[in-house]
Coordinates of C-alpha atoms and ligand atoms in Angstrom, one line a residue:
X127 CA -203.4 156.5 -38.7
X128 CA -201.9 155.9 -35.6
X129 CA -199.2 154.0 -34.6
X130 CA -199.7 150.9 -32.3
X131 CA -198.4 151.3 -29.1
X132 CA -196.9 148.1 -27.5
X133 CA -198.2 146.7 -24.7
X134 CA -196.2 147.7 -21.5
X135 CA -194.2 144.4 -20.2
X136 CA -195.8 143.4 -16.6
X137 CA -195.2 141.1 -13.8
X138 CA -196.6 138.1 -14.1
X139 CA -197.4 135.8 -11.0
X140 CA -198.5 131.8 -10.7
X141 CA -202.4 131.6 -10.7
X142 CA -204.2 132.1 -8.0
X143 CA -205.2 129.9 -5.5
X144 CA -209.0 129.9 -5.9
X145 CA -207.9 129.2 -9.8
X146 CA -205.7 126.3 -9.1
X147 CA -208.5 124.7 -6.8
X148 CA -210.8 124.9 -9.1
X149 CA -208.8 123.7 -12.1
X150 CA -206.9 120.6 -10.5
X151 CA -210.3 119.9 -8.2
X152 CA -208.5 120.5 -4.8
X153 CA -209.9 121.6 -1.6
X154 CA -208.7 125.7 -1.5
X155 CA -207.2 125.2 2.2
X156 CA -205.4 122.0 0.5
X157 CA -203.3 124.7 -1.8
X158 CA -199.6 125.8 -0.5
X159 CA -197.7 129.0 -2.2
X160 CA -194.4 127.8 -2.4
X161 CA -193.8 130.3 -5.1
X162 CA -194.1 134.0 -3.7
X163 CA -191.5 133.5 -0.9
X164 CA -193.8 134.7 1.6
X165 CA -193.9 133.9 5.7
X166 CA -195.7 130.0 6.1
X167 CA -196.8 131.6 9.3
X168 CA -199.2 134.6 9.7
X169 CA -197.6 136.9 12.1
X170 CA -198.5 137.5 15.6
X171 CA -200.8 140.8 15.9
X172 CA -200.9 140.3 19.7
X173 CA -197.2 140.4 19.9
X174 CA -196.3 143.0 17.6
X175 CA -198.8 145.3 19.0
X176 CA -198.4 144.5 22.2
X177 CA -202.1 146.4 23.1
X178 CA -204.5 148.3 21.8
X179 CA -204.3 148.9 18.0
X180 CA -206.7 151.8 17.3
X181 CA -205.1 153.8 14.0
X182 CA -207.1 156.6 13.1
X183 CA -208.8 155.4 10.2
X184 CA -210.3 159.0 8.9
X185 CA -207.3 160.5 8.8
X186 CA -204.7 160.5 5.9
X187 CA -201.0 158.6 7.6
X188 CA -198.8 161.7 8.4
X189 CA -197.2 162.9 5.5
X190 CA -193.9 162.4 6.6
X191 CA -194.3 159.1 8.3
X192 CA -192.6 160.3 11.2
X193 CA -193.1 157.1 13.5
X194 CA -192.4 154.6 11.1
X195 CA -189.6 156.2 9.5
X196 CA -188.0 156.7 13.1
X197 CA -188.5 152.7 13.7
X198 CA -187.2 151.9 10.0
X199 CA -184.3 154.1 10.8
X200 CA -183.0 152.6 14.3
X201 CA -183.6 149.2 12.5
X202 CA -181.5 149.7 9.4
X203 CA -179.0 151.9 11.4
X204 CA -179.6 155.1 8.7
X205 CA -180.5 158.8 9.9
X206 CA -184.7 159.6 9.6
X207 CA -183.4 161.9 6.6
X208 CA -182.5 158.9 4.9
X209 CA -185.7 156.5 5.0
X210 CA -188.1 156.6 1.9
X211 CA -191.0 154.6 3.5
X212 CA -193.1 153.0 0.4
X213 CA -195.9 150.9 -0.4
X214 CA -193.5 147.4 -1.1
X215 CA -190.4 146.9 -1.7
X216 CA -192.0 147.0 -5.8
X217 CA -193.4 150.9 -5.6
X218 CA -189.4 151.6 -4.6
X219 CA -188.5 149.7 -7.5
X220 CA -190.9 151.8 -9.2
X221 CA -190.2 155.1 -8.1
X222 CA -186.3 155.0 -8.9
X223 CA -187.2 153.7 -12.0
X224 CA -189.4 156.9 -12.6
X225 CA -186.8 159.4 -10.9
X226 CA -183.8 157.8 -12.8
X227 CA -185.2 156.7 -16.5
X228 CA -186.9 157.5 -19.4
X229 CA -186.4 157.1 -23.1
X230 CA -183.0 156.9 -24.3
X231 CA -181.8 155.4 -20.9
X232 CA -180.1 152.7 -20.3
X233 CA -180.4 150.5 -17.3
X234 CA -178.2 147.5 -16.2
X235 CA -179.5 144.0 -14.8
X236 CA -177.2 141.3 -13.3
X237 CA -179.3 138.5 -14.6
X238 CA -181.3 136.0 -13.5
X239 CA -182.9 137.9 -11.0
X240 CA -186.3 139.7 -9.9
X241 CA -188.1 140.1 -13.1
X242 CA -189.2 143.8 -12.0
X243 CA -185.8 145.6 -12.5
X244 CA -186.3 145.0 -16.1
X245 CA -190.0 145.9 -16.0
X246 CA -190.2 148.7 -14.4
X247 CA -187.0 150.6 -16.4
X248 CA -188.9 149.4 -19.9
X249 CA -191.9 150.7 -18.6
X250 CA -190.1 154.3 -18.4
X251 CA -188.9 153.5 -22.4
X252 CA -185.2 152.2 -20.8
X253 CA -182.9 150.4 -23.0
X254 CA -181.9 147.0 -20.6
X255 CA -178.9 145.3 -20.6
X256 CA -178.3 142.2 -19.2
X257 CA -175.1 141.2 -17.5
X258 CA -175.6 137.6 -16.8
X259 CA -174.0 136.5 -13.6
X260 CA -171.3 133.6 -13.2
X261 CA -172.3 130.0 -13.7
X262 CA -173.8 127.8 -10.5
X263 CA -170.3 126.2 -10.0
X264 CA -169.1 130.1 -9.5
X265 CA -172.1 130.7 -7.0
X266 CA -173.8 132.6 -9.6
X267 CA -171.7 135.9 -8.3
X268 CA -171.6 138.8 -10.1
X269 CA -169.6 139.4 -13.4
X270 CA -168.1 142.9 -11.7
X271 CA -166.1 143.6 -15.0
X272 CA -168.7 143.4 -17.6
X273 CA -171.1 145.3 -15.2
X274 CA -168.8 147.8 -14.7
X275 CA -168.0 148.0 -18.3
X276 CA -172.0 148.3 -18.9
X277 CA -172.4 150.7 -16.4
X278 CA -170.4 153.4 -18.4
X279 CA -173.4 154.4 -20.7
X280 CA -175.8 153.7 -17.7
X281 CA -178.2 156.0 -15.7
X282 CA -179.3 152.2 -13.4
X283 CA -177.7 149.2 -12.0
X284 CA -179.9 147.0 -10.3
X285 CA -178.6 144.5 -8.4
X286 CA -180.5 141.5 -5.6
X287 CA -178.6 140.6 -2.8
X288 CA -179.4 138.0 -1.6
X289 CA -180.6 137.4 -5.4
X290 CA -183.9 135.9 -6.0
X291 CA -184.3 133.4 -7.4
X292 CA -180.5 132.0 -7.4
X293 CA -180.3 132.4 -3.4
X294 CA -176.5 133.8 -3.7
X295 CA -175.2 136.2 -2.0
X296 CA -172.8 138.5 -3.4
X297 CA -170.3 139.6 -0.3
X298 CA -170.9 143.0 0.7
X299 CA -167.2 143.6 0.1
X300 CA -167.2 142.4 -3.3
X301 CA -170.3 145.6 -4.0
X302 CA -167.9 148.0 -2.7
X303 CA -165.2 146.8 -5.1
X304 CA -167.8 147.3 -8.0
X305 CA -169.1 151.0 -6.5
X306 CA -165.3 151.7 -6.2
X307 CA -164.5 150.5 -10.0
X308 CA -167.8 152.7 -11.4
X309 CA -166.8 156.2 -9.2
X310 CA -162.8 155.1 -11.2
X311 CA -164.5 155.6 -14.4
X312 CA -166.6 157.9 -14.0
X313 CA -163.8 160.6 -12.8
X314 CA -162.6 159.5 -16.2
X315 CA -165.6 159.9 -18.3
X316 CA -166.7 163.1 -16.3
X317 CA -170.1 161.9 -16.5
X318 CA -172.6 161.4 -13.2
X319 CA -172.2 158.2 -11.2
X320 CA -174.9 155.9 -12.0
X321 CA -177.6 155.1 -9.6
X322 CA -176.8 151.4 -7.8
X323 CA -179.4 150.1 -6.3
X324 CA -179.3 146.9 -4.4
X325 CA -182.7 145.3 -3.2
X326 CA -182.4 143.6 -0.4
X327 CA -185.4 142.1 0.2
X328 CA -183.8 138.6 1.6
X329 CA -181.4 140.8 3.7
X330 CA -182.4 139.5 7.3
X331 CA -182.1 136.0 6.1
X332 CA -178.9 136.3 5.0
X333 CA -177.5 138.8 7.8
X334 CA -175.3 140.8 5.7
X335 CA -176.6 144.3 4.2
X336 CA -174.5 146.7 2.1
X337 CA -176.2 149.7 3.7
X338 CA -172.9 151.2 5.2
X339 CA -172.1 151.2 2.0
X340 CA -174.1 154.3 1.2
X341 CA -171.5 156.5 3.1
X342 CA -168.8 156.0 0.0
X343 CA -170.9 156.0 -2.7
X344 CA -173.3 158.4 -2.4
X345 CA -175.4 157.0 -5.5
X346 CA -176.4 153.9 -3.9
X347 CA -180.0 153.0 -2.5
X348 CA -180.8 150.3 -1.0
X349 CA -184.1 148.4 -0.8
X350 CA -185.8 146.7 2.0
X351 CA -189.3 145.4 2.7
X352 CA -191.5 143.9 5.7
X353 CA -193.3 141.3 3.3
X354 CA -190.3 138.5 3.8
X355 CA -188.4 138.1 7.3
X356 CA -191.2 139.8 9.2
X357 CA -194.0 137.7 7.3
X358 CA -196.1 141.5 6.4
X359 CA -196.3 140.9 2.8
X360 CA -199.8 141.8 2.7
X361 CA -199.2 144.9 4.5
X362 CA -197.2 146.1 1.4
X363 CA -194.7 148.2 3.3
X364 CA -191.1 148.4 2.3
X365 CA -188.2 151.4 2.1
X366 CA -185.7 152.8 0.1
X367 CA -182.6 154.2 2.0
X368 CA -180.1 156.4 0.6
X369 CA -178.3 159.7 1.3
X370 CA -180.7 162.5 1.2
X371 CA -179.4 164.3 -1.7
X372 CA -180.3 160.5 -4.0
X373 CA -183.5 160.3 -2.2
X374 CA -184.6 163.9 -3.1
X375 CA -185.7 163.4 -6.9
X376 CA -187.1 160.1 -5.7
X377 CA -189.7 161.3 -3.1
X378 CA -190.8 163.6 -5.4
X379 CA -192.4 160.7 -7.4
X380 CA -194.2 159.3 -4.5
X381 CA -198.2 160.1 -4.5
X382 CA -199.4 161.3 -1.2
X383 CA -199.5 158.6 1.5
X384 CA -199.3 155.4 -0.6
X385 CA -198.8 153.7 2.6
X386 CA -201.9 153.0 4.3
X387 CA -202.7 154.2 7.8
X388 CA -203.1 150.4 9.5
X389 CA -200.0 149.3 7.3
X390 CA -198.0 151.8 8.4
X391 CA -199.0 151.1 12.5
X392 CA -198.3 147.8 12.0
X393 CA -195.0 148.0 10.5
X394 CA -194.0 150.4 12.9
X395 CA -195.0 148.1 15.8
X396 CA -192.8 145.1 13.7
X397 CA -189.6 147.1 13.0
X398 CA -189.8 147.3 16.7
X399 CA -189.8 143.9 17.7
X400 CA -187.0 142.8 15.9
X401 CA -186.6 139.3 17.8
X402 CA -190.2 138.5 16.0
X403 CA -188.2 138.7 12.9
X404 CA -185.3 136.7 13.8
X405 CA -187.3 134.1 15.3
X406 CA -189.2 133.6 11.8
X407 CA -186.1 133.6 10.0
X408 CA -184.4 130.8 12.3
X409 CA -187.2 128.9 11.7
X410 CA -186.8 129.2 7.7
X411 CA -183.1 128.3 8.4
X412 CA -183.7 125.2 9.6
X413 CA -186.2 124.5 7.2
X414 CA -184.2 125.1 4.8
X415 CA -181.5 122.9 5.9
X416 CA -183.6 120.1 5.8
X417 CA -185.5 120.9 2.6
X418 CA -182.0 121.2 1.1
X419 CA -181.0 117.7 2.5
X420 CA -184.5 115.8 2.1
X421 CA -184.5 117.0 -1.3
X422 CA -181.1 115.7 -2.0
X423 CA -181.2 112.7 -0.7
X424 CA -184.1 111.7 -3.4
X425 CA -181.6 112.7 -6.5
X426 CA -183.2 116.2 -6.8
X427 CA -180.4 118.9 -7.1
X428 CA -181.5 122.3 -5.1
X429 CA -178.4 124.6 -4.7
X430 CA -176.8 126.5 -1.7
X431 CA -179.4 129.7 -0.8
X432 CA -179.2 132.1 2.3
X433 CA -182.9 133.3 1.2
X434 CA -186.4 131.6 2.3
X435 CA -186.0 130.2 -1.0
X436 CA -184.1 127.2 -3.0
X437 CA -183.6 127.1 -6.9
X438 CA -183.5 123.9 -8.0
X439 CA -181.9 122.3 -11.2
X440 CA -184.1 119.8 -13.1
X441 CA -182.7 117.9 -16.5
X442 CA -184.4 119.6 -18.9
X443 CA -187.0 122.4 -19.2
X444 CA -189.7 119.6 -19.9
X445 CA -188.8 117.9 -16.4
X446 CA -188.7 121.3 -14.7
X447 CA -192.0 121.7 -16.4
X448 CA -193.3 118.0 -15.6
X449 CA -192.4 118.4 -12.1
X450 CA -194.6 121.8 -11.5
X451 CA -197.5 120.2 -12.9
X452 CA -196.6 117.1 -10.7
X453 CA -196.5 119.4 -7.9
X454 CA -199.7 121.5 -9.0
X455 CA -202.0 118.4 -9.1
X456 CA -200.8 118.0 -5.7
X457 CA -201.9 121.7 -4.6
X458 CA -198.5 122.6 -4.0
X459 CA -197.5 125.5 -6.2
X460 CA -193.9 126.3 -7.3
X461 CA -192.9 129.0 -9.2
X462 CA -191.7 128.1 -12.8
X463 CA -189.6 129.9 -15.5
X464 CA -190.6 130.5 -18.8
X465 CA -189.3 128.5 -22.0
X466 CA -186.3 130.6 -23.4
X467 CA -185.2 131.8 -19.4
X468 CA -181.7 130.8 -18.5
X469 CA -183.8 129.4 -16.1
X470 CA -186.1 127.5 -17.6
X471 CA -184.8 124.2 -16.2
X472 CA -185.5 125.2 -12.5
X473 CA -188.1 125.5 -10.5
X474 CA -187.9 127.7 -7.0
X475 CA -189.5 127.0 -3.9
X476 CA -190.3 128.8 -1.1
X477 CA -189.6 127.5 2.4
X478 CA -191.9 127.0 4.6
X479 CA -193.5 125.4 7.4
X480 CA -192.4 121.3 8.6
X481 CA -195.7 120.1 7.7
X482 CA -195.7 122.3 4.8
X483 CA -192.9 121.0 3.3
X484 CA -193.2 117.1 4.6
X485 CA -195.8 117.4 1.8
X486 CA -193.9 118.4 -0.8
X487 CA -190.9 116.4 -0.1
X488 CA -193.7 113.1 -0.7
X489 CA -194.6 114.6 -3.5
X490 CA -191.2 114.7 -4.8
X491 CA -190.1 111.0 -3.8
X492 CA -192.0 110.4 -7.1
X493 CA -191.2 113.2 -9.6
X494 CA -187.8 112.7 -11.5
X495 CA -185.3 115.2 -11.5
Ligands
PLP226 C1 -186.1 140.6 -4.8 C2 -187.5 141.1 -4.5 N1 -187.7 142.4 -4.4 C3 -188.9 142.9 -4.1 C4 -190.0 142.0 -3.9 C5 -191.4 142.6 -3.7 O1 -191.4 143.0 -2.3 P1 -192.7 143.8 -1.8 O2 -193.6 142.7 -1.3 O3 -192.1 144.5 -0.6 O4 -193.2 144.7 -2.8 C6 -189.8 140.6 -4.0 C7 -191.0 139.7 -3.9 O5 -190.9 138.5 -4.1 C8 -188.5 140.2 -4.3 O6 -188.3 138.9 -4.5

């Protein structure tokens, strides 16, 4: 007889739109995702490409990537040598998790964050700990001594910064002090440095990026991705950047081009134009602004973000869970936690465009907080 395996944990997204038309009896165009943190706008093709965009569609990409690891590295201010271009920000995730874990590991995750850390290192048979982070009226920073004492038996630290869904950011300086307190005890221990890696997915909407970082702890990778700031989330095209020698045993992971030939010429032609970028992301700012004010000012409680995103605090789980279906039989779709997650009393909300979010600040005049 065999022993049942259990199921592998997995992401789980909101439904989809088509579903939620169907089920709440909405017209499909009348559905907004304010739950993936995605761009409100599509970007602009002609202005990225800038002319003819002809990629040669019976070929394989190059297997080095060499044009889109050059634009990726003049962006992120790295050498080419230290670019891992992937297919999302999530196949890095996955990759480290494959070069760094399997059974018997232990991984560390500064919790609440992006559910994938912990998927992907239980997917590799991972032991996860979870560090929670400091309370809302500490900014929800980082507990840097009780990650630093769980580090000690760990081969992964993952860390979001800025961290979805809380919208903090940790300051870069305060991630060197916790890099500089793990290489302290591991000259003690005279065991391997642990793997950091920080995913900054939200990185160009908060400005700040530990990626310099990387020159004193050699361990660290960092994680970036085109789906967010530069509104290419359907391109799936994201990085990991690290040293060579931490990027070595994480390549070797990769399968052979997992980043598609039209993906990888248009993120090329994007990492180029940076100003596209930072014009999207000004306009999420001030969005954002006045979501976090209009939102106020009817008695619901969002908190500070520097992401495209705001967590907001309801009473209870059953208000946070009264106000998504509110909000769903509107069309508008928030992403909800489940019962039993520290954040099961919030709901987050993507920013997005002023008409976009006129909508759902209506709809919220009559939900209670
Ligand atoms: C923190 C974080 N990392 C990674 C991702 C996934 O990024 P990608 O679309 O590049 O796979 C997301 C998407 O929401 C995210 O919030």
């Amino acid at each position: 007889m065999s022993a049942a395996t259990a199921a592998p944990p997995t992401y789980v997204w909101e439904p989809t739109t088509d579903f939620l038309a169907a089920k709440y009896h909405l017209p499909r165009e009348s559905i907004v995702r304010f739950d993936v943190n995605t761009s409100p706008i599509a970007p602009d093709l002609g202005a990225i490409l800038g002319g003819a965009f002809d990629p040669p569609l019976n070929e394989y990409p190059p297997s080095d990537y060499a044009p889109l690891v050059a634009a990726a590295a003049q962006a992120y201010g790295a050498r080419t040598d230290e670019i891992l271009p992937t297919a999302g920000a999530d196949e890095a995730l996955d990759l480290i998790a494959r070069a760094s874990l399997r059974e018997g590991s232990v991984a560390v995750v500064a919790t609440p964050t992006y559910a994938m850390y912990r998927i992907v290192s239980e997917q590799r048979g991972a032991t996860v700990i979870q560090v929670p982070r400091l309370g809302p009226e500490d900014d929800f920073r980082l507990d840097l001594d009780a990650l630093a004492a769980a580090a000690r038996t760990a081969q992964t630290v993952w860390l979001c910064e800025p961290n979805n869904p809380t919208g903090a950011l940790e300051p870069p300086e305060r991630i060197g002090r916790l890099l500089a307190m793990l290489e302290s005890q591991a000259d003690r221990d005279e065991r391997e440095l642990p793997l950091v890696v920080v995913d900054e997915a939200y990185a160009e909407f908060s400005g700040r990026t530990v990626l310099p970082l990387r020159r004193d702890y050699s361990r660290l990778v960092v994680v970036r991705t085109l789906s967010k700031a530069h509104a290419l989330a359907g391109a799936r095209v994201g990085f990991a950047v690290a040293t060579p020698e931490t990027l070595a045993p994480i390549v070797q992971f990769r399968p052979p081009a997992s980043v598609g030939t039209v993906s990888a010429a248009l993120a090329t032609a994007a990492l180029r134009r940076p100003e596209l970028a930072a014009g999207n992301v000004a306009r999420i700012a001030d969005q954002r602004t006045r979501l976090q004010r209009d939102l106020a000012s009817i008695g619901w409680r969002p908190y500070p973000s520097v992401g495209n995103f705001i967590l907001i605090r309801f009473n209870s789980p059953a208000a946070a869970a009264g106000a998504a279906e509110s909000l769903l039989r509107r069309g508008l779709v928030p992403r909800s936690f489940d019962t039993g997650h520290p954040l099961a009393d919030c709901l987050r909300l993507t920013v997005r465009s002023a008409p976009e979010n006129d909508r759902l600040i209506e709809a919220a005049r009559g939900i209670p907080a």
